[in-house]
Coordinates of C-alpha atoms in Angstrom, one line a residue:
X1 CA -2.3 22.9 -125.8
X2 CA -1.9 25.1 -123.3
X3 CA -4.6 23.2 -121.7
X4 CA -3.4 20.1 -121.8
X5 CA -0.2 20.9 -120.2
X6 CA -1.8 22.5 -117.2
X7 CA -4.1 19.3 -117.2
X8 CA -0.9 17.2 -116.9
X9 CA 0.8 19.5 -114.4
X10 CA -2.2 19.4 -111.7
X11 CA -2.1 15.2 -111.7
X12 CA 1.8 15.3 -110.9
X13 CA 1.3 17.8 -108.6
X14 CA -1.8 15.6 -107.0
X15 CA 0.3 12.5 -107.2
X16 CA 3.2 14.3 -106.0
X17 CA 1.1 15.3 -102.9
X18 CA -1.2 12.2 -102.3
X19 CA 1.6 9.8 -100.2
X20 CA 2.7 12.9 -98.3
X21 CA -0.7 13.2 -96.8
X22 CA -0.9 9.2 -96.3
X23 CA 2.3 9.3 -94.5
X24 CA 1.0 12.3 -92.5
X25 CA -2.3 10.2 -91.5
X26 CA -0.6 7.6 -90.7
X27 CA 2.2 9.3 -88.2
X28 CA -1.2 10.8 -86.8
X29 CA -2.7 7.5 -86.5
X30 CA -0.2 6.0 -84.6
X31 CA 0.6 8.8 -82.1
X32 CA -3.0 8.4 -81.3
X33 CA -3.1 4.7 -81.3
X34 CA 0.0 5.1 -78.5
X35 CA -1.9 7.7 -76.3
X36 CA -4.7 5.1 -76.4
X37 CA -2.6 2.4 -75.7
X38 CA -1.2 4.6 -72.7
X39 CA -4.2 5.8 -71.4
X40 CA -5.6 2.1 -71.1
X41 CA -2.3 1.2 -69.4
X42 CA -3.2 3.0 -66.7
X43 CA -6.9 2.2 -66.4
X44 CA -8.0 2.2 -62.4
X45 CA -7.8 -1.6 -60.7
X46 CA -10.9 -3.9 -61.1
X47 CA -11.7 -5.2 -58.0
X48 CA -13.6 -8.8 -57.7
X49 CA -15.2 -10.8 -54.6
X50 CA -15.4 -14.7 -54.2
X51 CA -17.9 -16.9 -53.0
X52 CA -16.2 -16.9 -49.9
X53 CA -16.6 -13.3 -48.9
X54 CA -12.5 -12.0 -49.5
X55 CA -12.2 -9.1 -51.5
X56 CA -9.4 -9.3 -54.3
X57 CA -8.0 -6.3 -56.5
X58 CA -6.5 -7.2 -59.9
X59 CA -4.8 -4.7 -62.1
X60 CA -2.6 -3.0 -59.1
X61 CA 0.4 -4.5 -56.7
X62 CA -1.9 -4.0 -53.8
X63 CA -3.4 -6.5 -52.4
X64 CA -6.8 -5.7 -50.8
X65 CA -7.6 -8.0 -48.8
X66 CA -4.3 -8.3 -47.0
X67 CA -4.1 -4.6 -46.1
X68 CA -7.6 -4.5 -44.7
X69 CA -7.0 -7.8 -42.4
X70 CA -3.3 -6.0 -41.4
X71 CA -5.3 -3.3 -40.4
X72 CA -7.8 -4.6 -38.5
X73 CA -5.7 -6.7 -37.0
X74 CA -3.2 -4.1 -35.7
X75 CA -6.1 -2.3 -33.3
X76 CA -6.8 -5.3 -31.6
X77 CA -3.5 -6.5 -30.9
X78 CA -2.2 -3.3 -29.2
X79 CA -5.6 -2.7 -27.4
X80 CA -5.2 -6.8 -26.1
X81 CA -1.6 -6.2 -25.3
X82 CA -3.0 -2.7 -23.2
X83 CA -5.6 -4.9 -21.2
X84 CA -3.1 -7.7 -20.4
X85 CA -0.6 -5.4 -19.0
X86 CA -3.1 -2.8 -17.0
X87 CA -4.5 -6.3 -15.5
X88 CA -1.6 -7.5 -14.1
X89 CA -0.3 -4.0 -13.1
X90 CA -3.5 -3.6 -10.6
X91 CA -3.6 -7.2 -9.5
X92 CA 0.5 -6.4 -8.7
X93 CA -0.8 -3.0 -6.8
X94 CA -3.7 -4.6 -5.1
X95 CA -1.8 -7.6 -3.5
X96 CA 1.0 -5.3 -2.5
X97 CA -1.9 -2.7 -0.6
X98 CA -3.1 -5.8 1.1
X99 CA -0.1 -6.5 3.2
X100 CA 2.1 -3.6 5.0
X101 CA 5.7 -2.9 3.5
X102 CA 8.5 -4.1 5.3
X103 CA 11.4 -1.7 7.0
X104 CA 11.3 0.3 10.1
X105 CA 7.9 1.8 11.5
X106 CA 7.1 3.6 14.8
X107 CA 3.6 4.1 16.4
X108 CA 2.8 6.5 18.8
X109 CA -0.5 6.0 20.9
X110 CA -2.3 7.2 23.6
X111 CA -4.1 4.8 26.0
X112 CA -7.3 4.6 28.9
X113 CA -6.0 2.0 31.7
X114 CA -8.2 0.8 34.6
X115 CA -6.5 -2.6 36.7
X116 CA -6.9 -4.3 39.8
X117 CA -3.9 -3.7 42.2
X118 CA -2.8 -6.3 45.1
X119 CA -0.4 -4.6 47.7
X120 CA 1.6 -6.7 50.8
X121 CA 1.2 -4.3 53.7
X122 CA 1.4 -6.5 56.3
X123 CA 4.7 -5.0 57.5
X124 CA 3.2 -1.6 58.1
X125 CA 0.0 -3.0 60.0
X126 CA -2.4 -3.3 57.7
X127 CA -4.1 -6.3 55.9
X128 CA -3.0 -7.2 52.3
X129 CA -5.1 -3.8 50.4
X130 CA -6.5 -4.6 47.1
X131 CA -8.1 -1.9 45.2
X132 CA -7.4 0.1 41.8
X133 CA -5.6 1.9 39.4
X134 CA -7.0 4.2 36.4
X135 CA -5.4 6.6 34.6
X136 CA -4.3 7.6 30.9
X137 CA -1.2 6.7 29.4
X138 CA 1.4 7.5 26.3
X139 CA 3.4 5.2 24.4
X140 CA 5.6 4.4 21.5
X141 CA 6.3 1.3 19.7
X142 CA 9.8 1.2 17.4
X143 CA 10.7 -1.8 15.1
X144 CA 11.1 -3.1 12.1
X145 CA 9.0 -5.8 10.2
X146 CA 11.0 -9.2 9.6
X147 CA 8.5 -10.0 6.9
X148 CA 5.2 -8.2 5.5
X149 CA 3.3 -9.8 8.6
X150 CA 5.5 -10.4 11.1
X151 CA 6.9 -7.3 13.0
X152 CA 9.1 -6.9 15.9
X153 CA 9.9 -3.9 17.9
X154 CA 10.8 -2.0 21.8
X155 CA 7.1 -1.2 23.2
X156 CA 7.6 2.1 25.9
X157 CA 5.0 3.2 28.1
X158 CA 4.5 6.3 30.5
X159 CA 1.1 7.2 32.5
X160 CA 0.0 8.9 34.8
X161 CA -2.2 7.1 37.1
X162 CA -4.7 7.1 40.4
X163 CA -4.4 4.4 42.7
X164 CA -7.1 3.9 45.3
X165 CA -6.9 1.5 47.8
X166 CA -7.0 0.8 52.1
X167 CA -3.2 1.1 51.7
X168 CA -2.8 4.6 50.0
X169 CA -6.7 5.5 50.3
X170 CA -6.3 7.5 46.9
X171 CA -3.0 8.6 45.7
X172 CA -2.0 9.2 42.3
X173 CA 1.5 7.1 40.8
X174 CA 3.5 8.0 37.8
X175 CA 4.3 4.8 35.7
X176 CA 6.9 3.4 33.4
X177 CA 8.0 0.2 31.7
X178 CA 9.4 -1.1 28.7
X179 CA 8.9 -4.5 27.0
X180 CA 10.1 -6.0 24.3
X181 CA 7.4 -7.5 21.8
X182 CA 6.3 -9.2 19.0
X183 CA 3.3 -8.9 16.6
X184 CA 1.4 -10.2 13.4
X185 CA -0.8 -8.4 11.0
X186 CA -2.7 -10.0 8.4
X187 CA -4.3 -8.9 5.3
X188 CA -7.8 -9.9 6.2
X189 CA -9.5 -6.6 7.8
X190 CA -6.0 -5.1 9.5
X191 CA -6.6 -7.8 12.3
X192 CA -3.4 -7.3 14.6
X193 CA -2.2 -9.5 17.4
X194 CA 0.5 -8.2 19.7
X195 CA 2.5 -9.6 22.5
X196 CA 4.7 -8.3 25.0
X197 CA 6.9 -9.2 28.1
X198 CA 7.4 -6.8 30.6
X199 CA 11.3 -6.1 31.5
X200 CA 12.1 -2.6 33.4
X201 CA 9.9 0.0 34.8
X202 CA 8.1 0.9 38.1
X203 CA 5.3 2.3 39.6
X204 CA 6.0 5.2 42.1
X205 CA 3.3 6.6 43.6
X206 CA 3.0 9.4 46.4
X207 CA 2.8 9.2 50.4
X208 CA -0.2 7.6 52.1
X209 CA -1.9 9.0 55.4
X210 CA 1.1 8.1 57.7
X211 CA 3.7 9.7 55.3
X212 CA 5.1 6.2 54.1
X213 CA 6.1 6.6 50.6
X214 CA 7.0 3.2 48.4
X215 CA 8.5 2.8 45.1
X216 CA 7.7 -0.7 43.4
X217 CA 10.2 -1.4 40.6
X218 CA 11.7 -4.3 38.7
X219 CA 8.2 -5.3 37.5
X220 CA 8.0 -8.7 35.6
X221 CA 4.8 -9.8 33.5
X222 CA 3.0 -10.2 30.0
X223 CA 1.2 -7.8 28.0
X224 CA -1.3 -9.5 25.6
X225 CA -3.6 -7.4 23.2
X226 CA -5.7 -7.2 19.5
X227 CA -6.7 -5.0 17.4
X228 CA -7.9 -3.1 13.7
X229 CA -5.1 -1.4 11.7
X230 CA -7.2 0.6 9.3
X231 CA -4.9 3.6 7.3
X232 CA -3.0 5.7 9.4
X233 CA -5.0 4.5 13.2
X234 CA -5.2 1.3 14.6
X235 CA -6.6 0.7 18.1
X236 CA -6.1 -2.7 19.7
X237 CA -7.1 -3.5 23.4
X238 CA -4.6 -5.3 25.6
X239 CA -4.5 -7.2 28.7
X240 CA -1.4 -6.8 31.1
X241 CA -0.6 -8.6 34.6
X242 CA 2.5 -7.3 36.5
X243 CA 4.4 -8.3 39.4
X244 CA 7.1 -5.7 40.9
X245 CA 9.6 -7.7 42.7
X246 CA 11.2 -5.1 43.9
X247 CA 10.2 -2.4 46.9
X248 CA 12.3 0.7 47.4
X249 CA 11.2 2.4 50.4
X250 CA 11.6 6.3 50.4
X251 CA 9.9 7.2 53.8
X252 CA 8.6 4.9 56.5
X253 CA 6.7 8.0 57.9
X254 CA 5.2 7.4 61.2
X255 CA 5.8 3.7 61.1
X256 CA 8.1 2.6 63.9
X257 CA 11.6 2.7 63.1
X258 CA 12.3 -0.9 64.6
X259 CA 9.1 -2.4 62.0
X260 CA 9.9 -5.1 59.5
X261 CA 9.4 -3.7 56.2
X262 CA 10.6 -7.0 54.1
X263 CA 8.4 -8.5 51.4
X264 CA 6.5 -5.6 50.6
X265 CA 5.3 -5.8 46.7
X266 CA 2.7 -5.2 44.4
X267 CA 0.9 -6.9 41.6
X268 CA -1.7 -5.2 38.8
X269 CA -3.6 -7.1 36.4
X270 CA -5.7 -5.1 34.0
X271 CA -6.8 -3.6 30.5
X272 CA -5.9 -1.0 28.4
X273 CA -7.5 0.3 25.4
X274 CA -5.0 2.2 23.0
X275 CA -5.5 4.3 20.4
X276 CA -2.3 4.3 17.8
X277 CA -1.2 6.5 15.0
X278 CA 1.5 3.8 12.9
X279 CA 4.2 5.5 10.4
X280 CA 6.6 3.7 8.5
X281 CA 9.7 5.0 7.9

């Protein structure tokens, strides 16, 4: 009996227990099934390539091929746009080297001189005396450039000078004029072409063997020259014909004092090869 009653007690126990355990399996069941399901969710992208070449990813919001065209794209832009404007900013600098600024310059120089010089003596008893004059110089040019070729400007000259001749035999002059002038450099080489005309100065040289001592002023005449501007020198050679119109006489010396002493003058013709140092200001 007693048997029997434990007999019955063990199946209501089992089928007491039996859907607890299902229910259990189950609940474990799914949580697993939804880790799965999660897991799979976030599975890695799949990526796929056409017939064409382009490179597609599937499974994620980014897009492959897009990204890698931005990004190859990007470099080449920036480096085209770098080219294009170092280009133009050394063709700018290079055209703007080949011409000279504009604004004020001055240009000292130094100069070697040798002319021919005609002198009117008659009046003192001699024959016209032709002969000539050498000597070194200083000058300075001031101006400003009206454009980035054309310049214009005050040309001053000083120089010390020996005059030899039947008139004076060999007497050394001081020298002066001024004249105002015009020029042109162009970019090709630093060829420069200068002109001037001759407006005030004289030549003043010393006492000749009978103590008569002659100042020629108010000379009149062109100055004509070329030259090589290259950096901070340009030389340039010029050619220069002057008449003085004017004769002051200082001393007549041992010349008679009754002696006509009208239409005494002087002319030089002659080069000059200068040697310039240009600054702009």
């Amino acid at each position: 009996m007693k048997a029997r009653n434990l007999l019955i007690l063990s199946g209501l126990i089992l089928s007491l227990a039996n859907p607890a355990m299902a229910q259990a399996k189950k609940k474990t069941t799914t949580t697993r099934s939804g880790q799965t399901t999660q897991q799979s969710t976030q599975t890695q992208p799949v990526t796929t390539t056409d017939s064409m070449g382009n490179t597609t990813t599937t499974g994620s919001n980014m897009d492959t091929t897009g990204t890698t065209a931005g990004a190859a794209a990007g470099p080449q832009d920036s480096i085209a746009t770098t080219d294009a404007s170092t280009t133009s900013q050394y063709t700018e600098t290079e055209e703007h080297r080949s011409l000279s600024r504009g604004g004020l310059y001055l240009e000292p120089m130094i100069s070697a001189i040798r002319e021919d010089s005609s002198i009117n003596s008659a009046a003192f008893g001699t024959a016209n005396s032709t002969g000539t004059t050498e000597g070194y110089g200083l000058g300075l040019r001031l101006g400003g450039h009206v454009s980035e070729i054309l310049f214009l400007g005050i040309d001053g000259r000083y120089a010390k000078m020996s005059q030899t001749d039947a008139f004076f035999n060999k007497e050394s002059s001081d020298v002066y004029n001024f004249a105002p002038m015009i020029g042109v450099q162009t970019p090709i080489w630093g060829i420069r072409v200068l002109a001037g005309y001759v407006l005030l100065g004289e030549n003043n040289p010393g006492a000749n063997a009978q103590g008569v001592n002659l100042k020629f002023t108010e000379p009149r005449g062109w100055r004509l020259g070329a030259g090589l501007h290259a950096g901070p020198v340009g030389i340039s050679l010029e050619y220069q014909n002057l008449m003085y119109n004017k004769t002051e006489i200082q001393s007549v010396g041992n010349v008679a004092s009754g002696a006509t002493v009208n239409n005494v003058d002087e002319t030089t013709k002659g080069y000059a090869l200068s040697l310039s140092f240009p600054v702009e200001l």
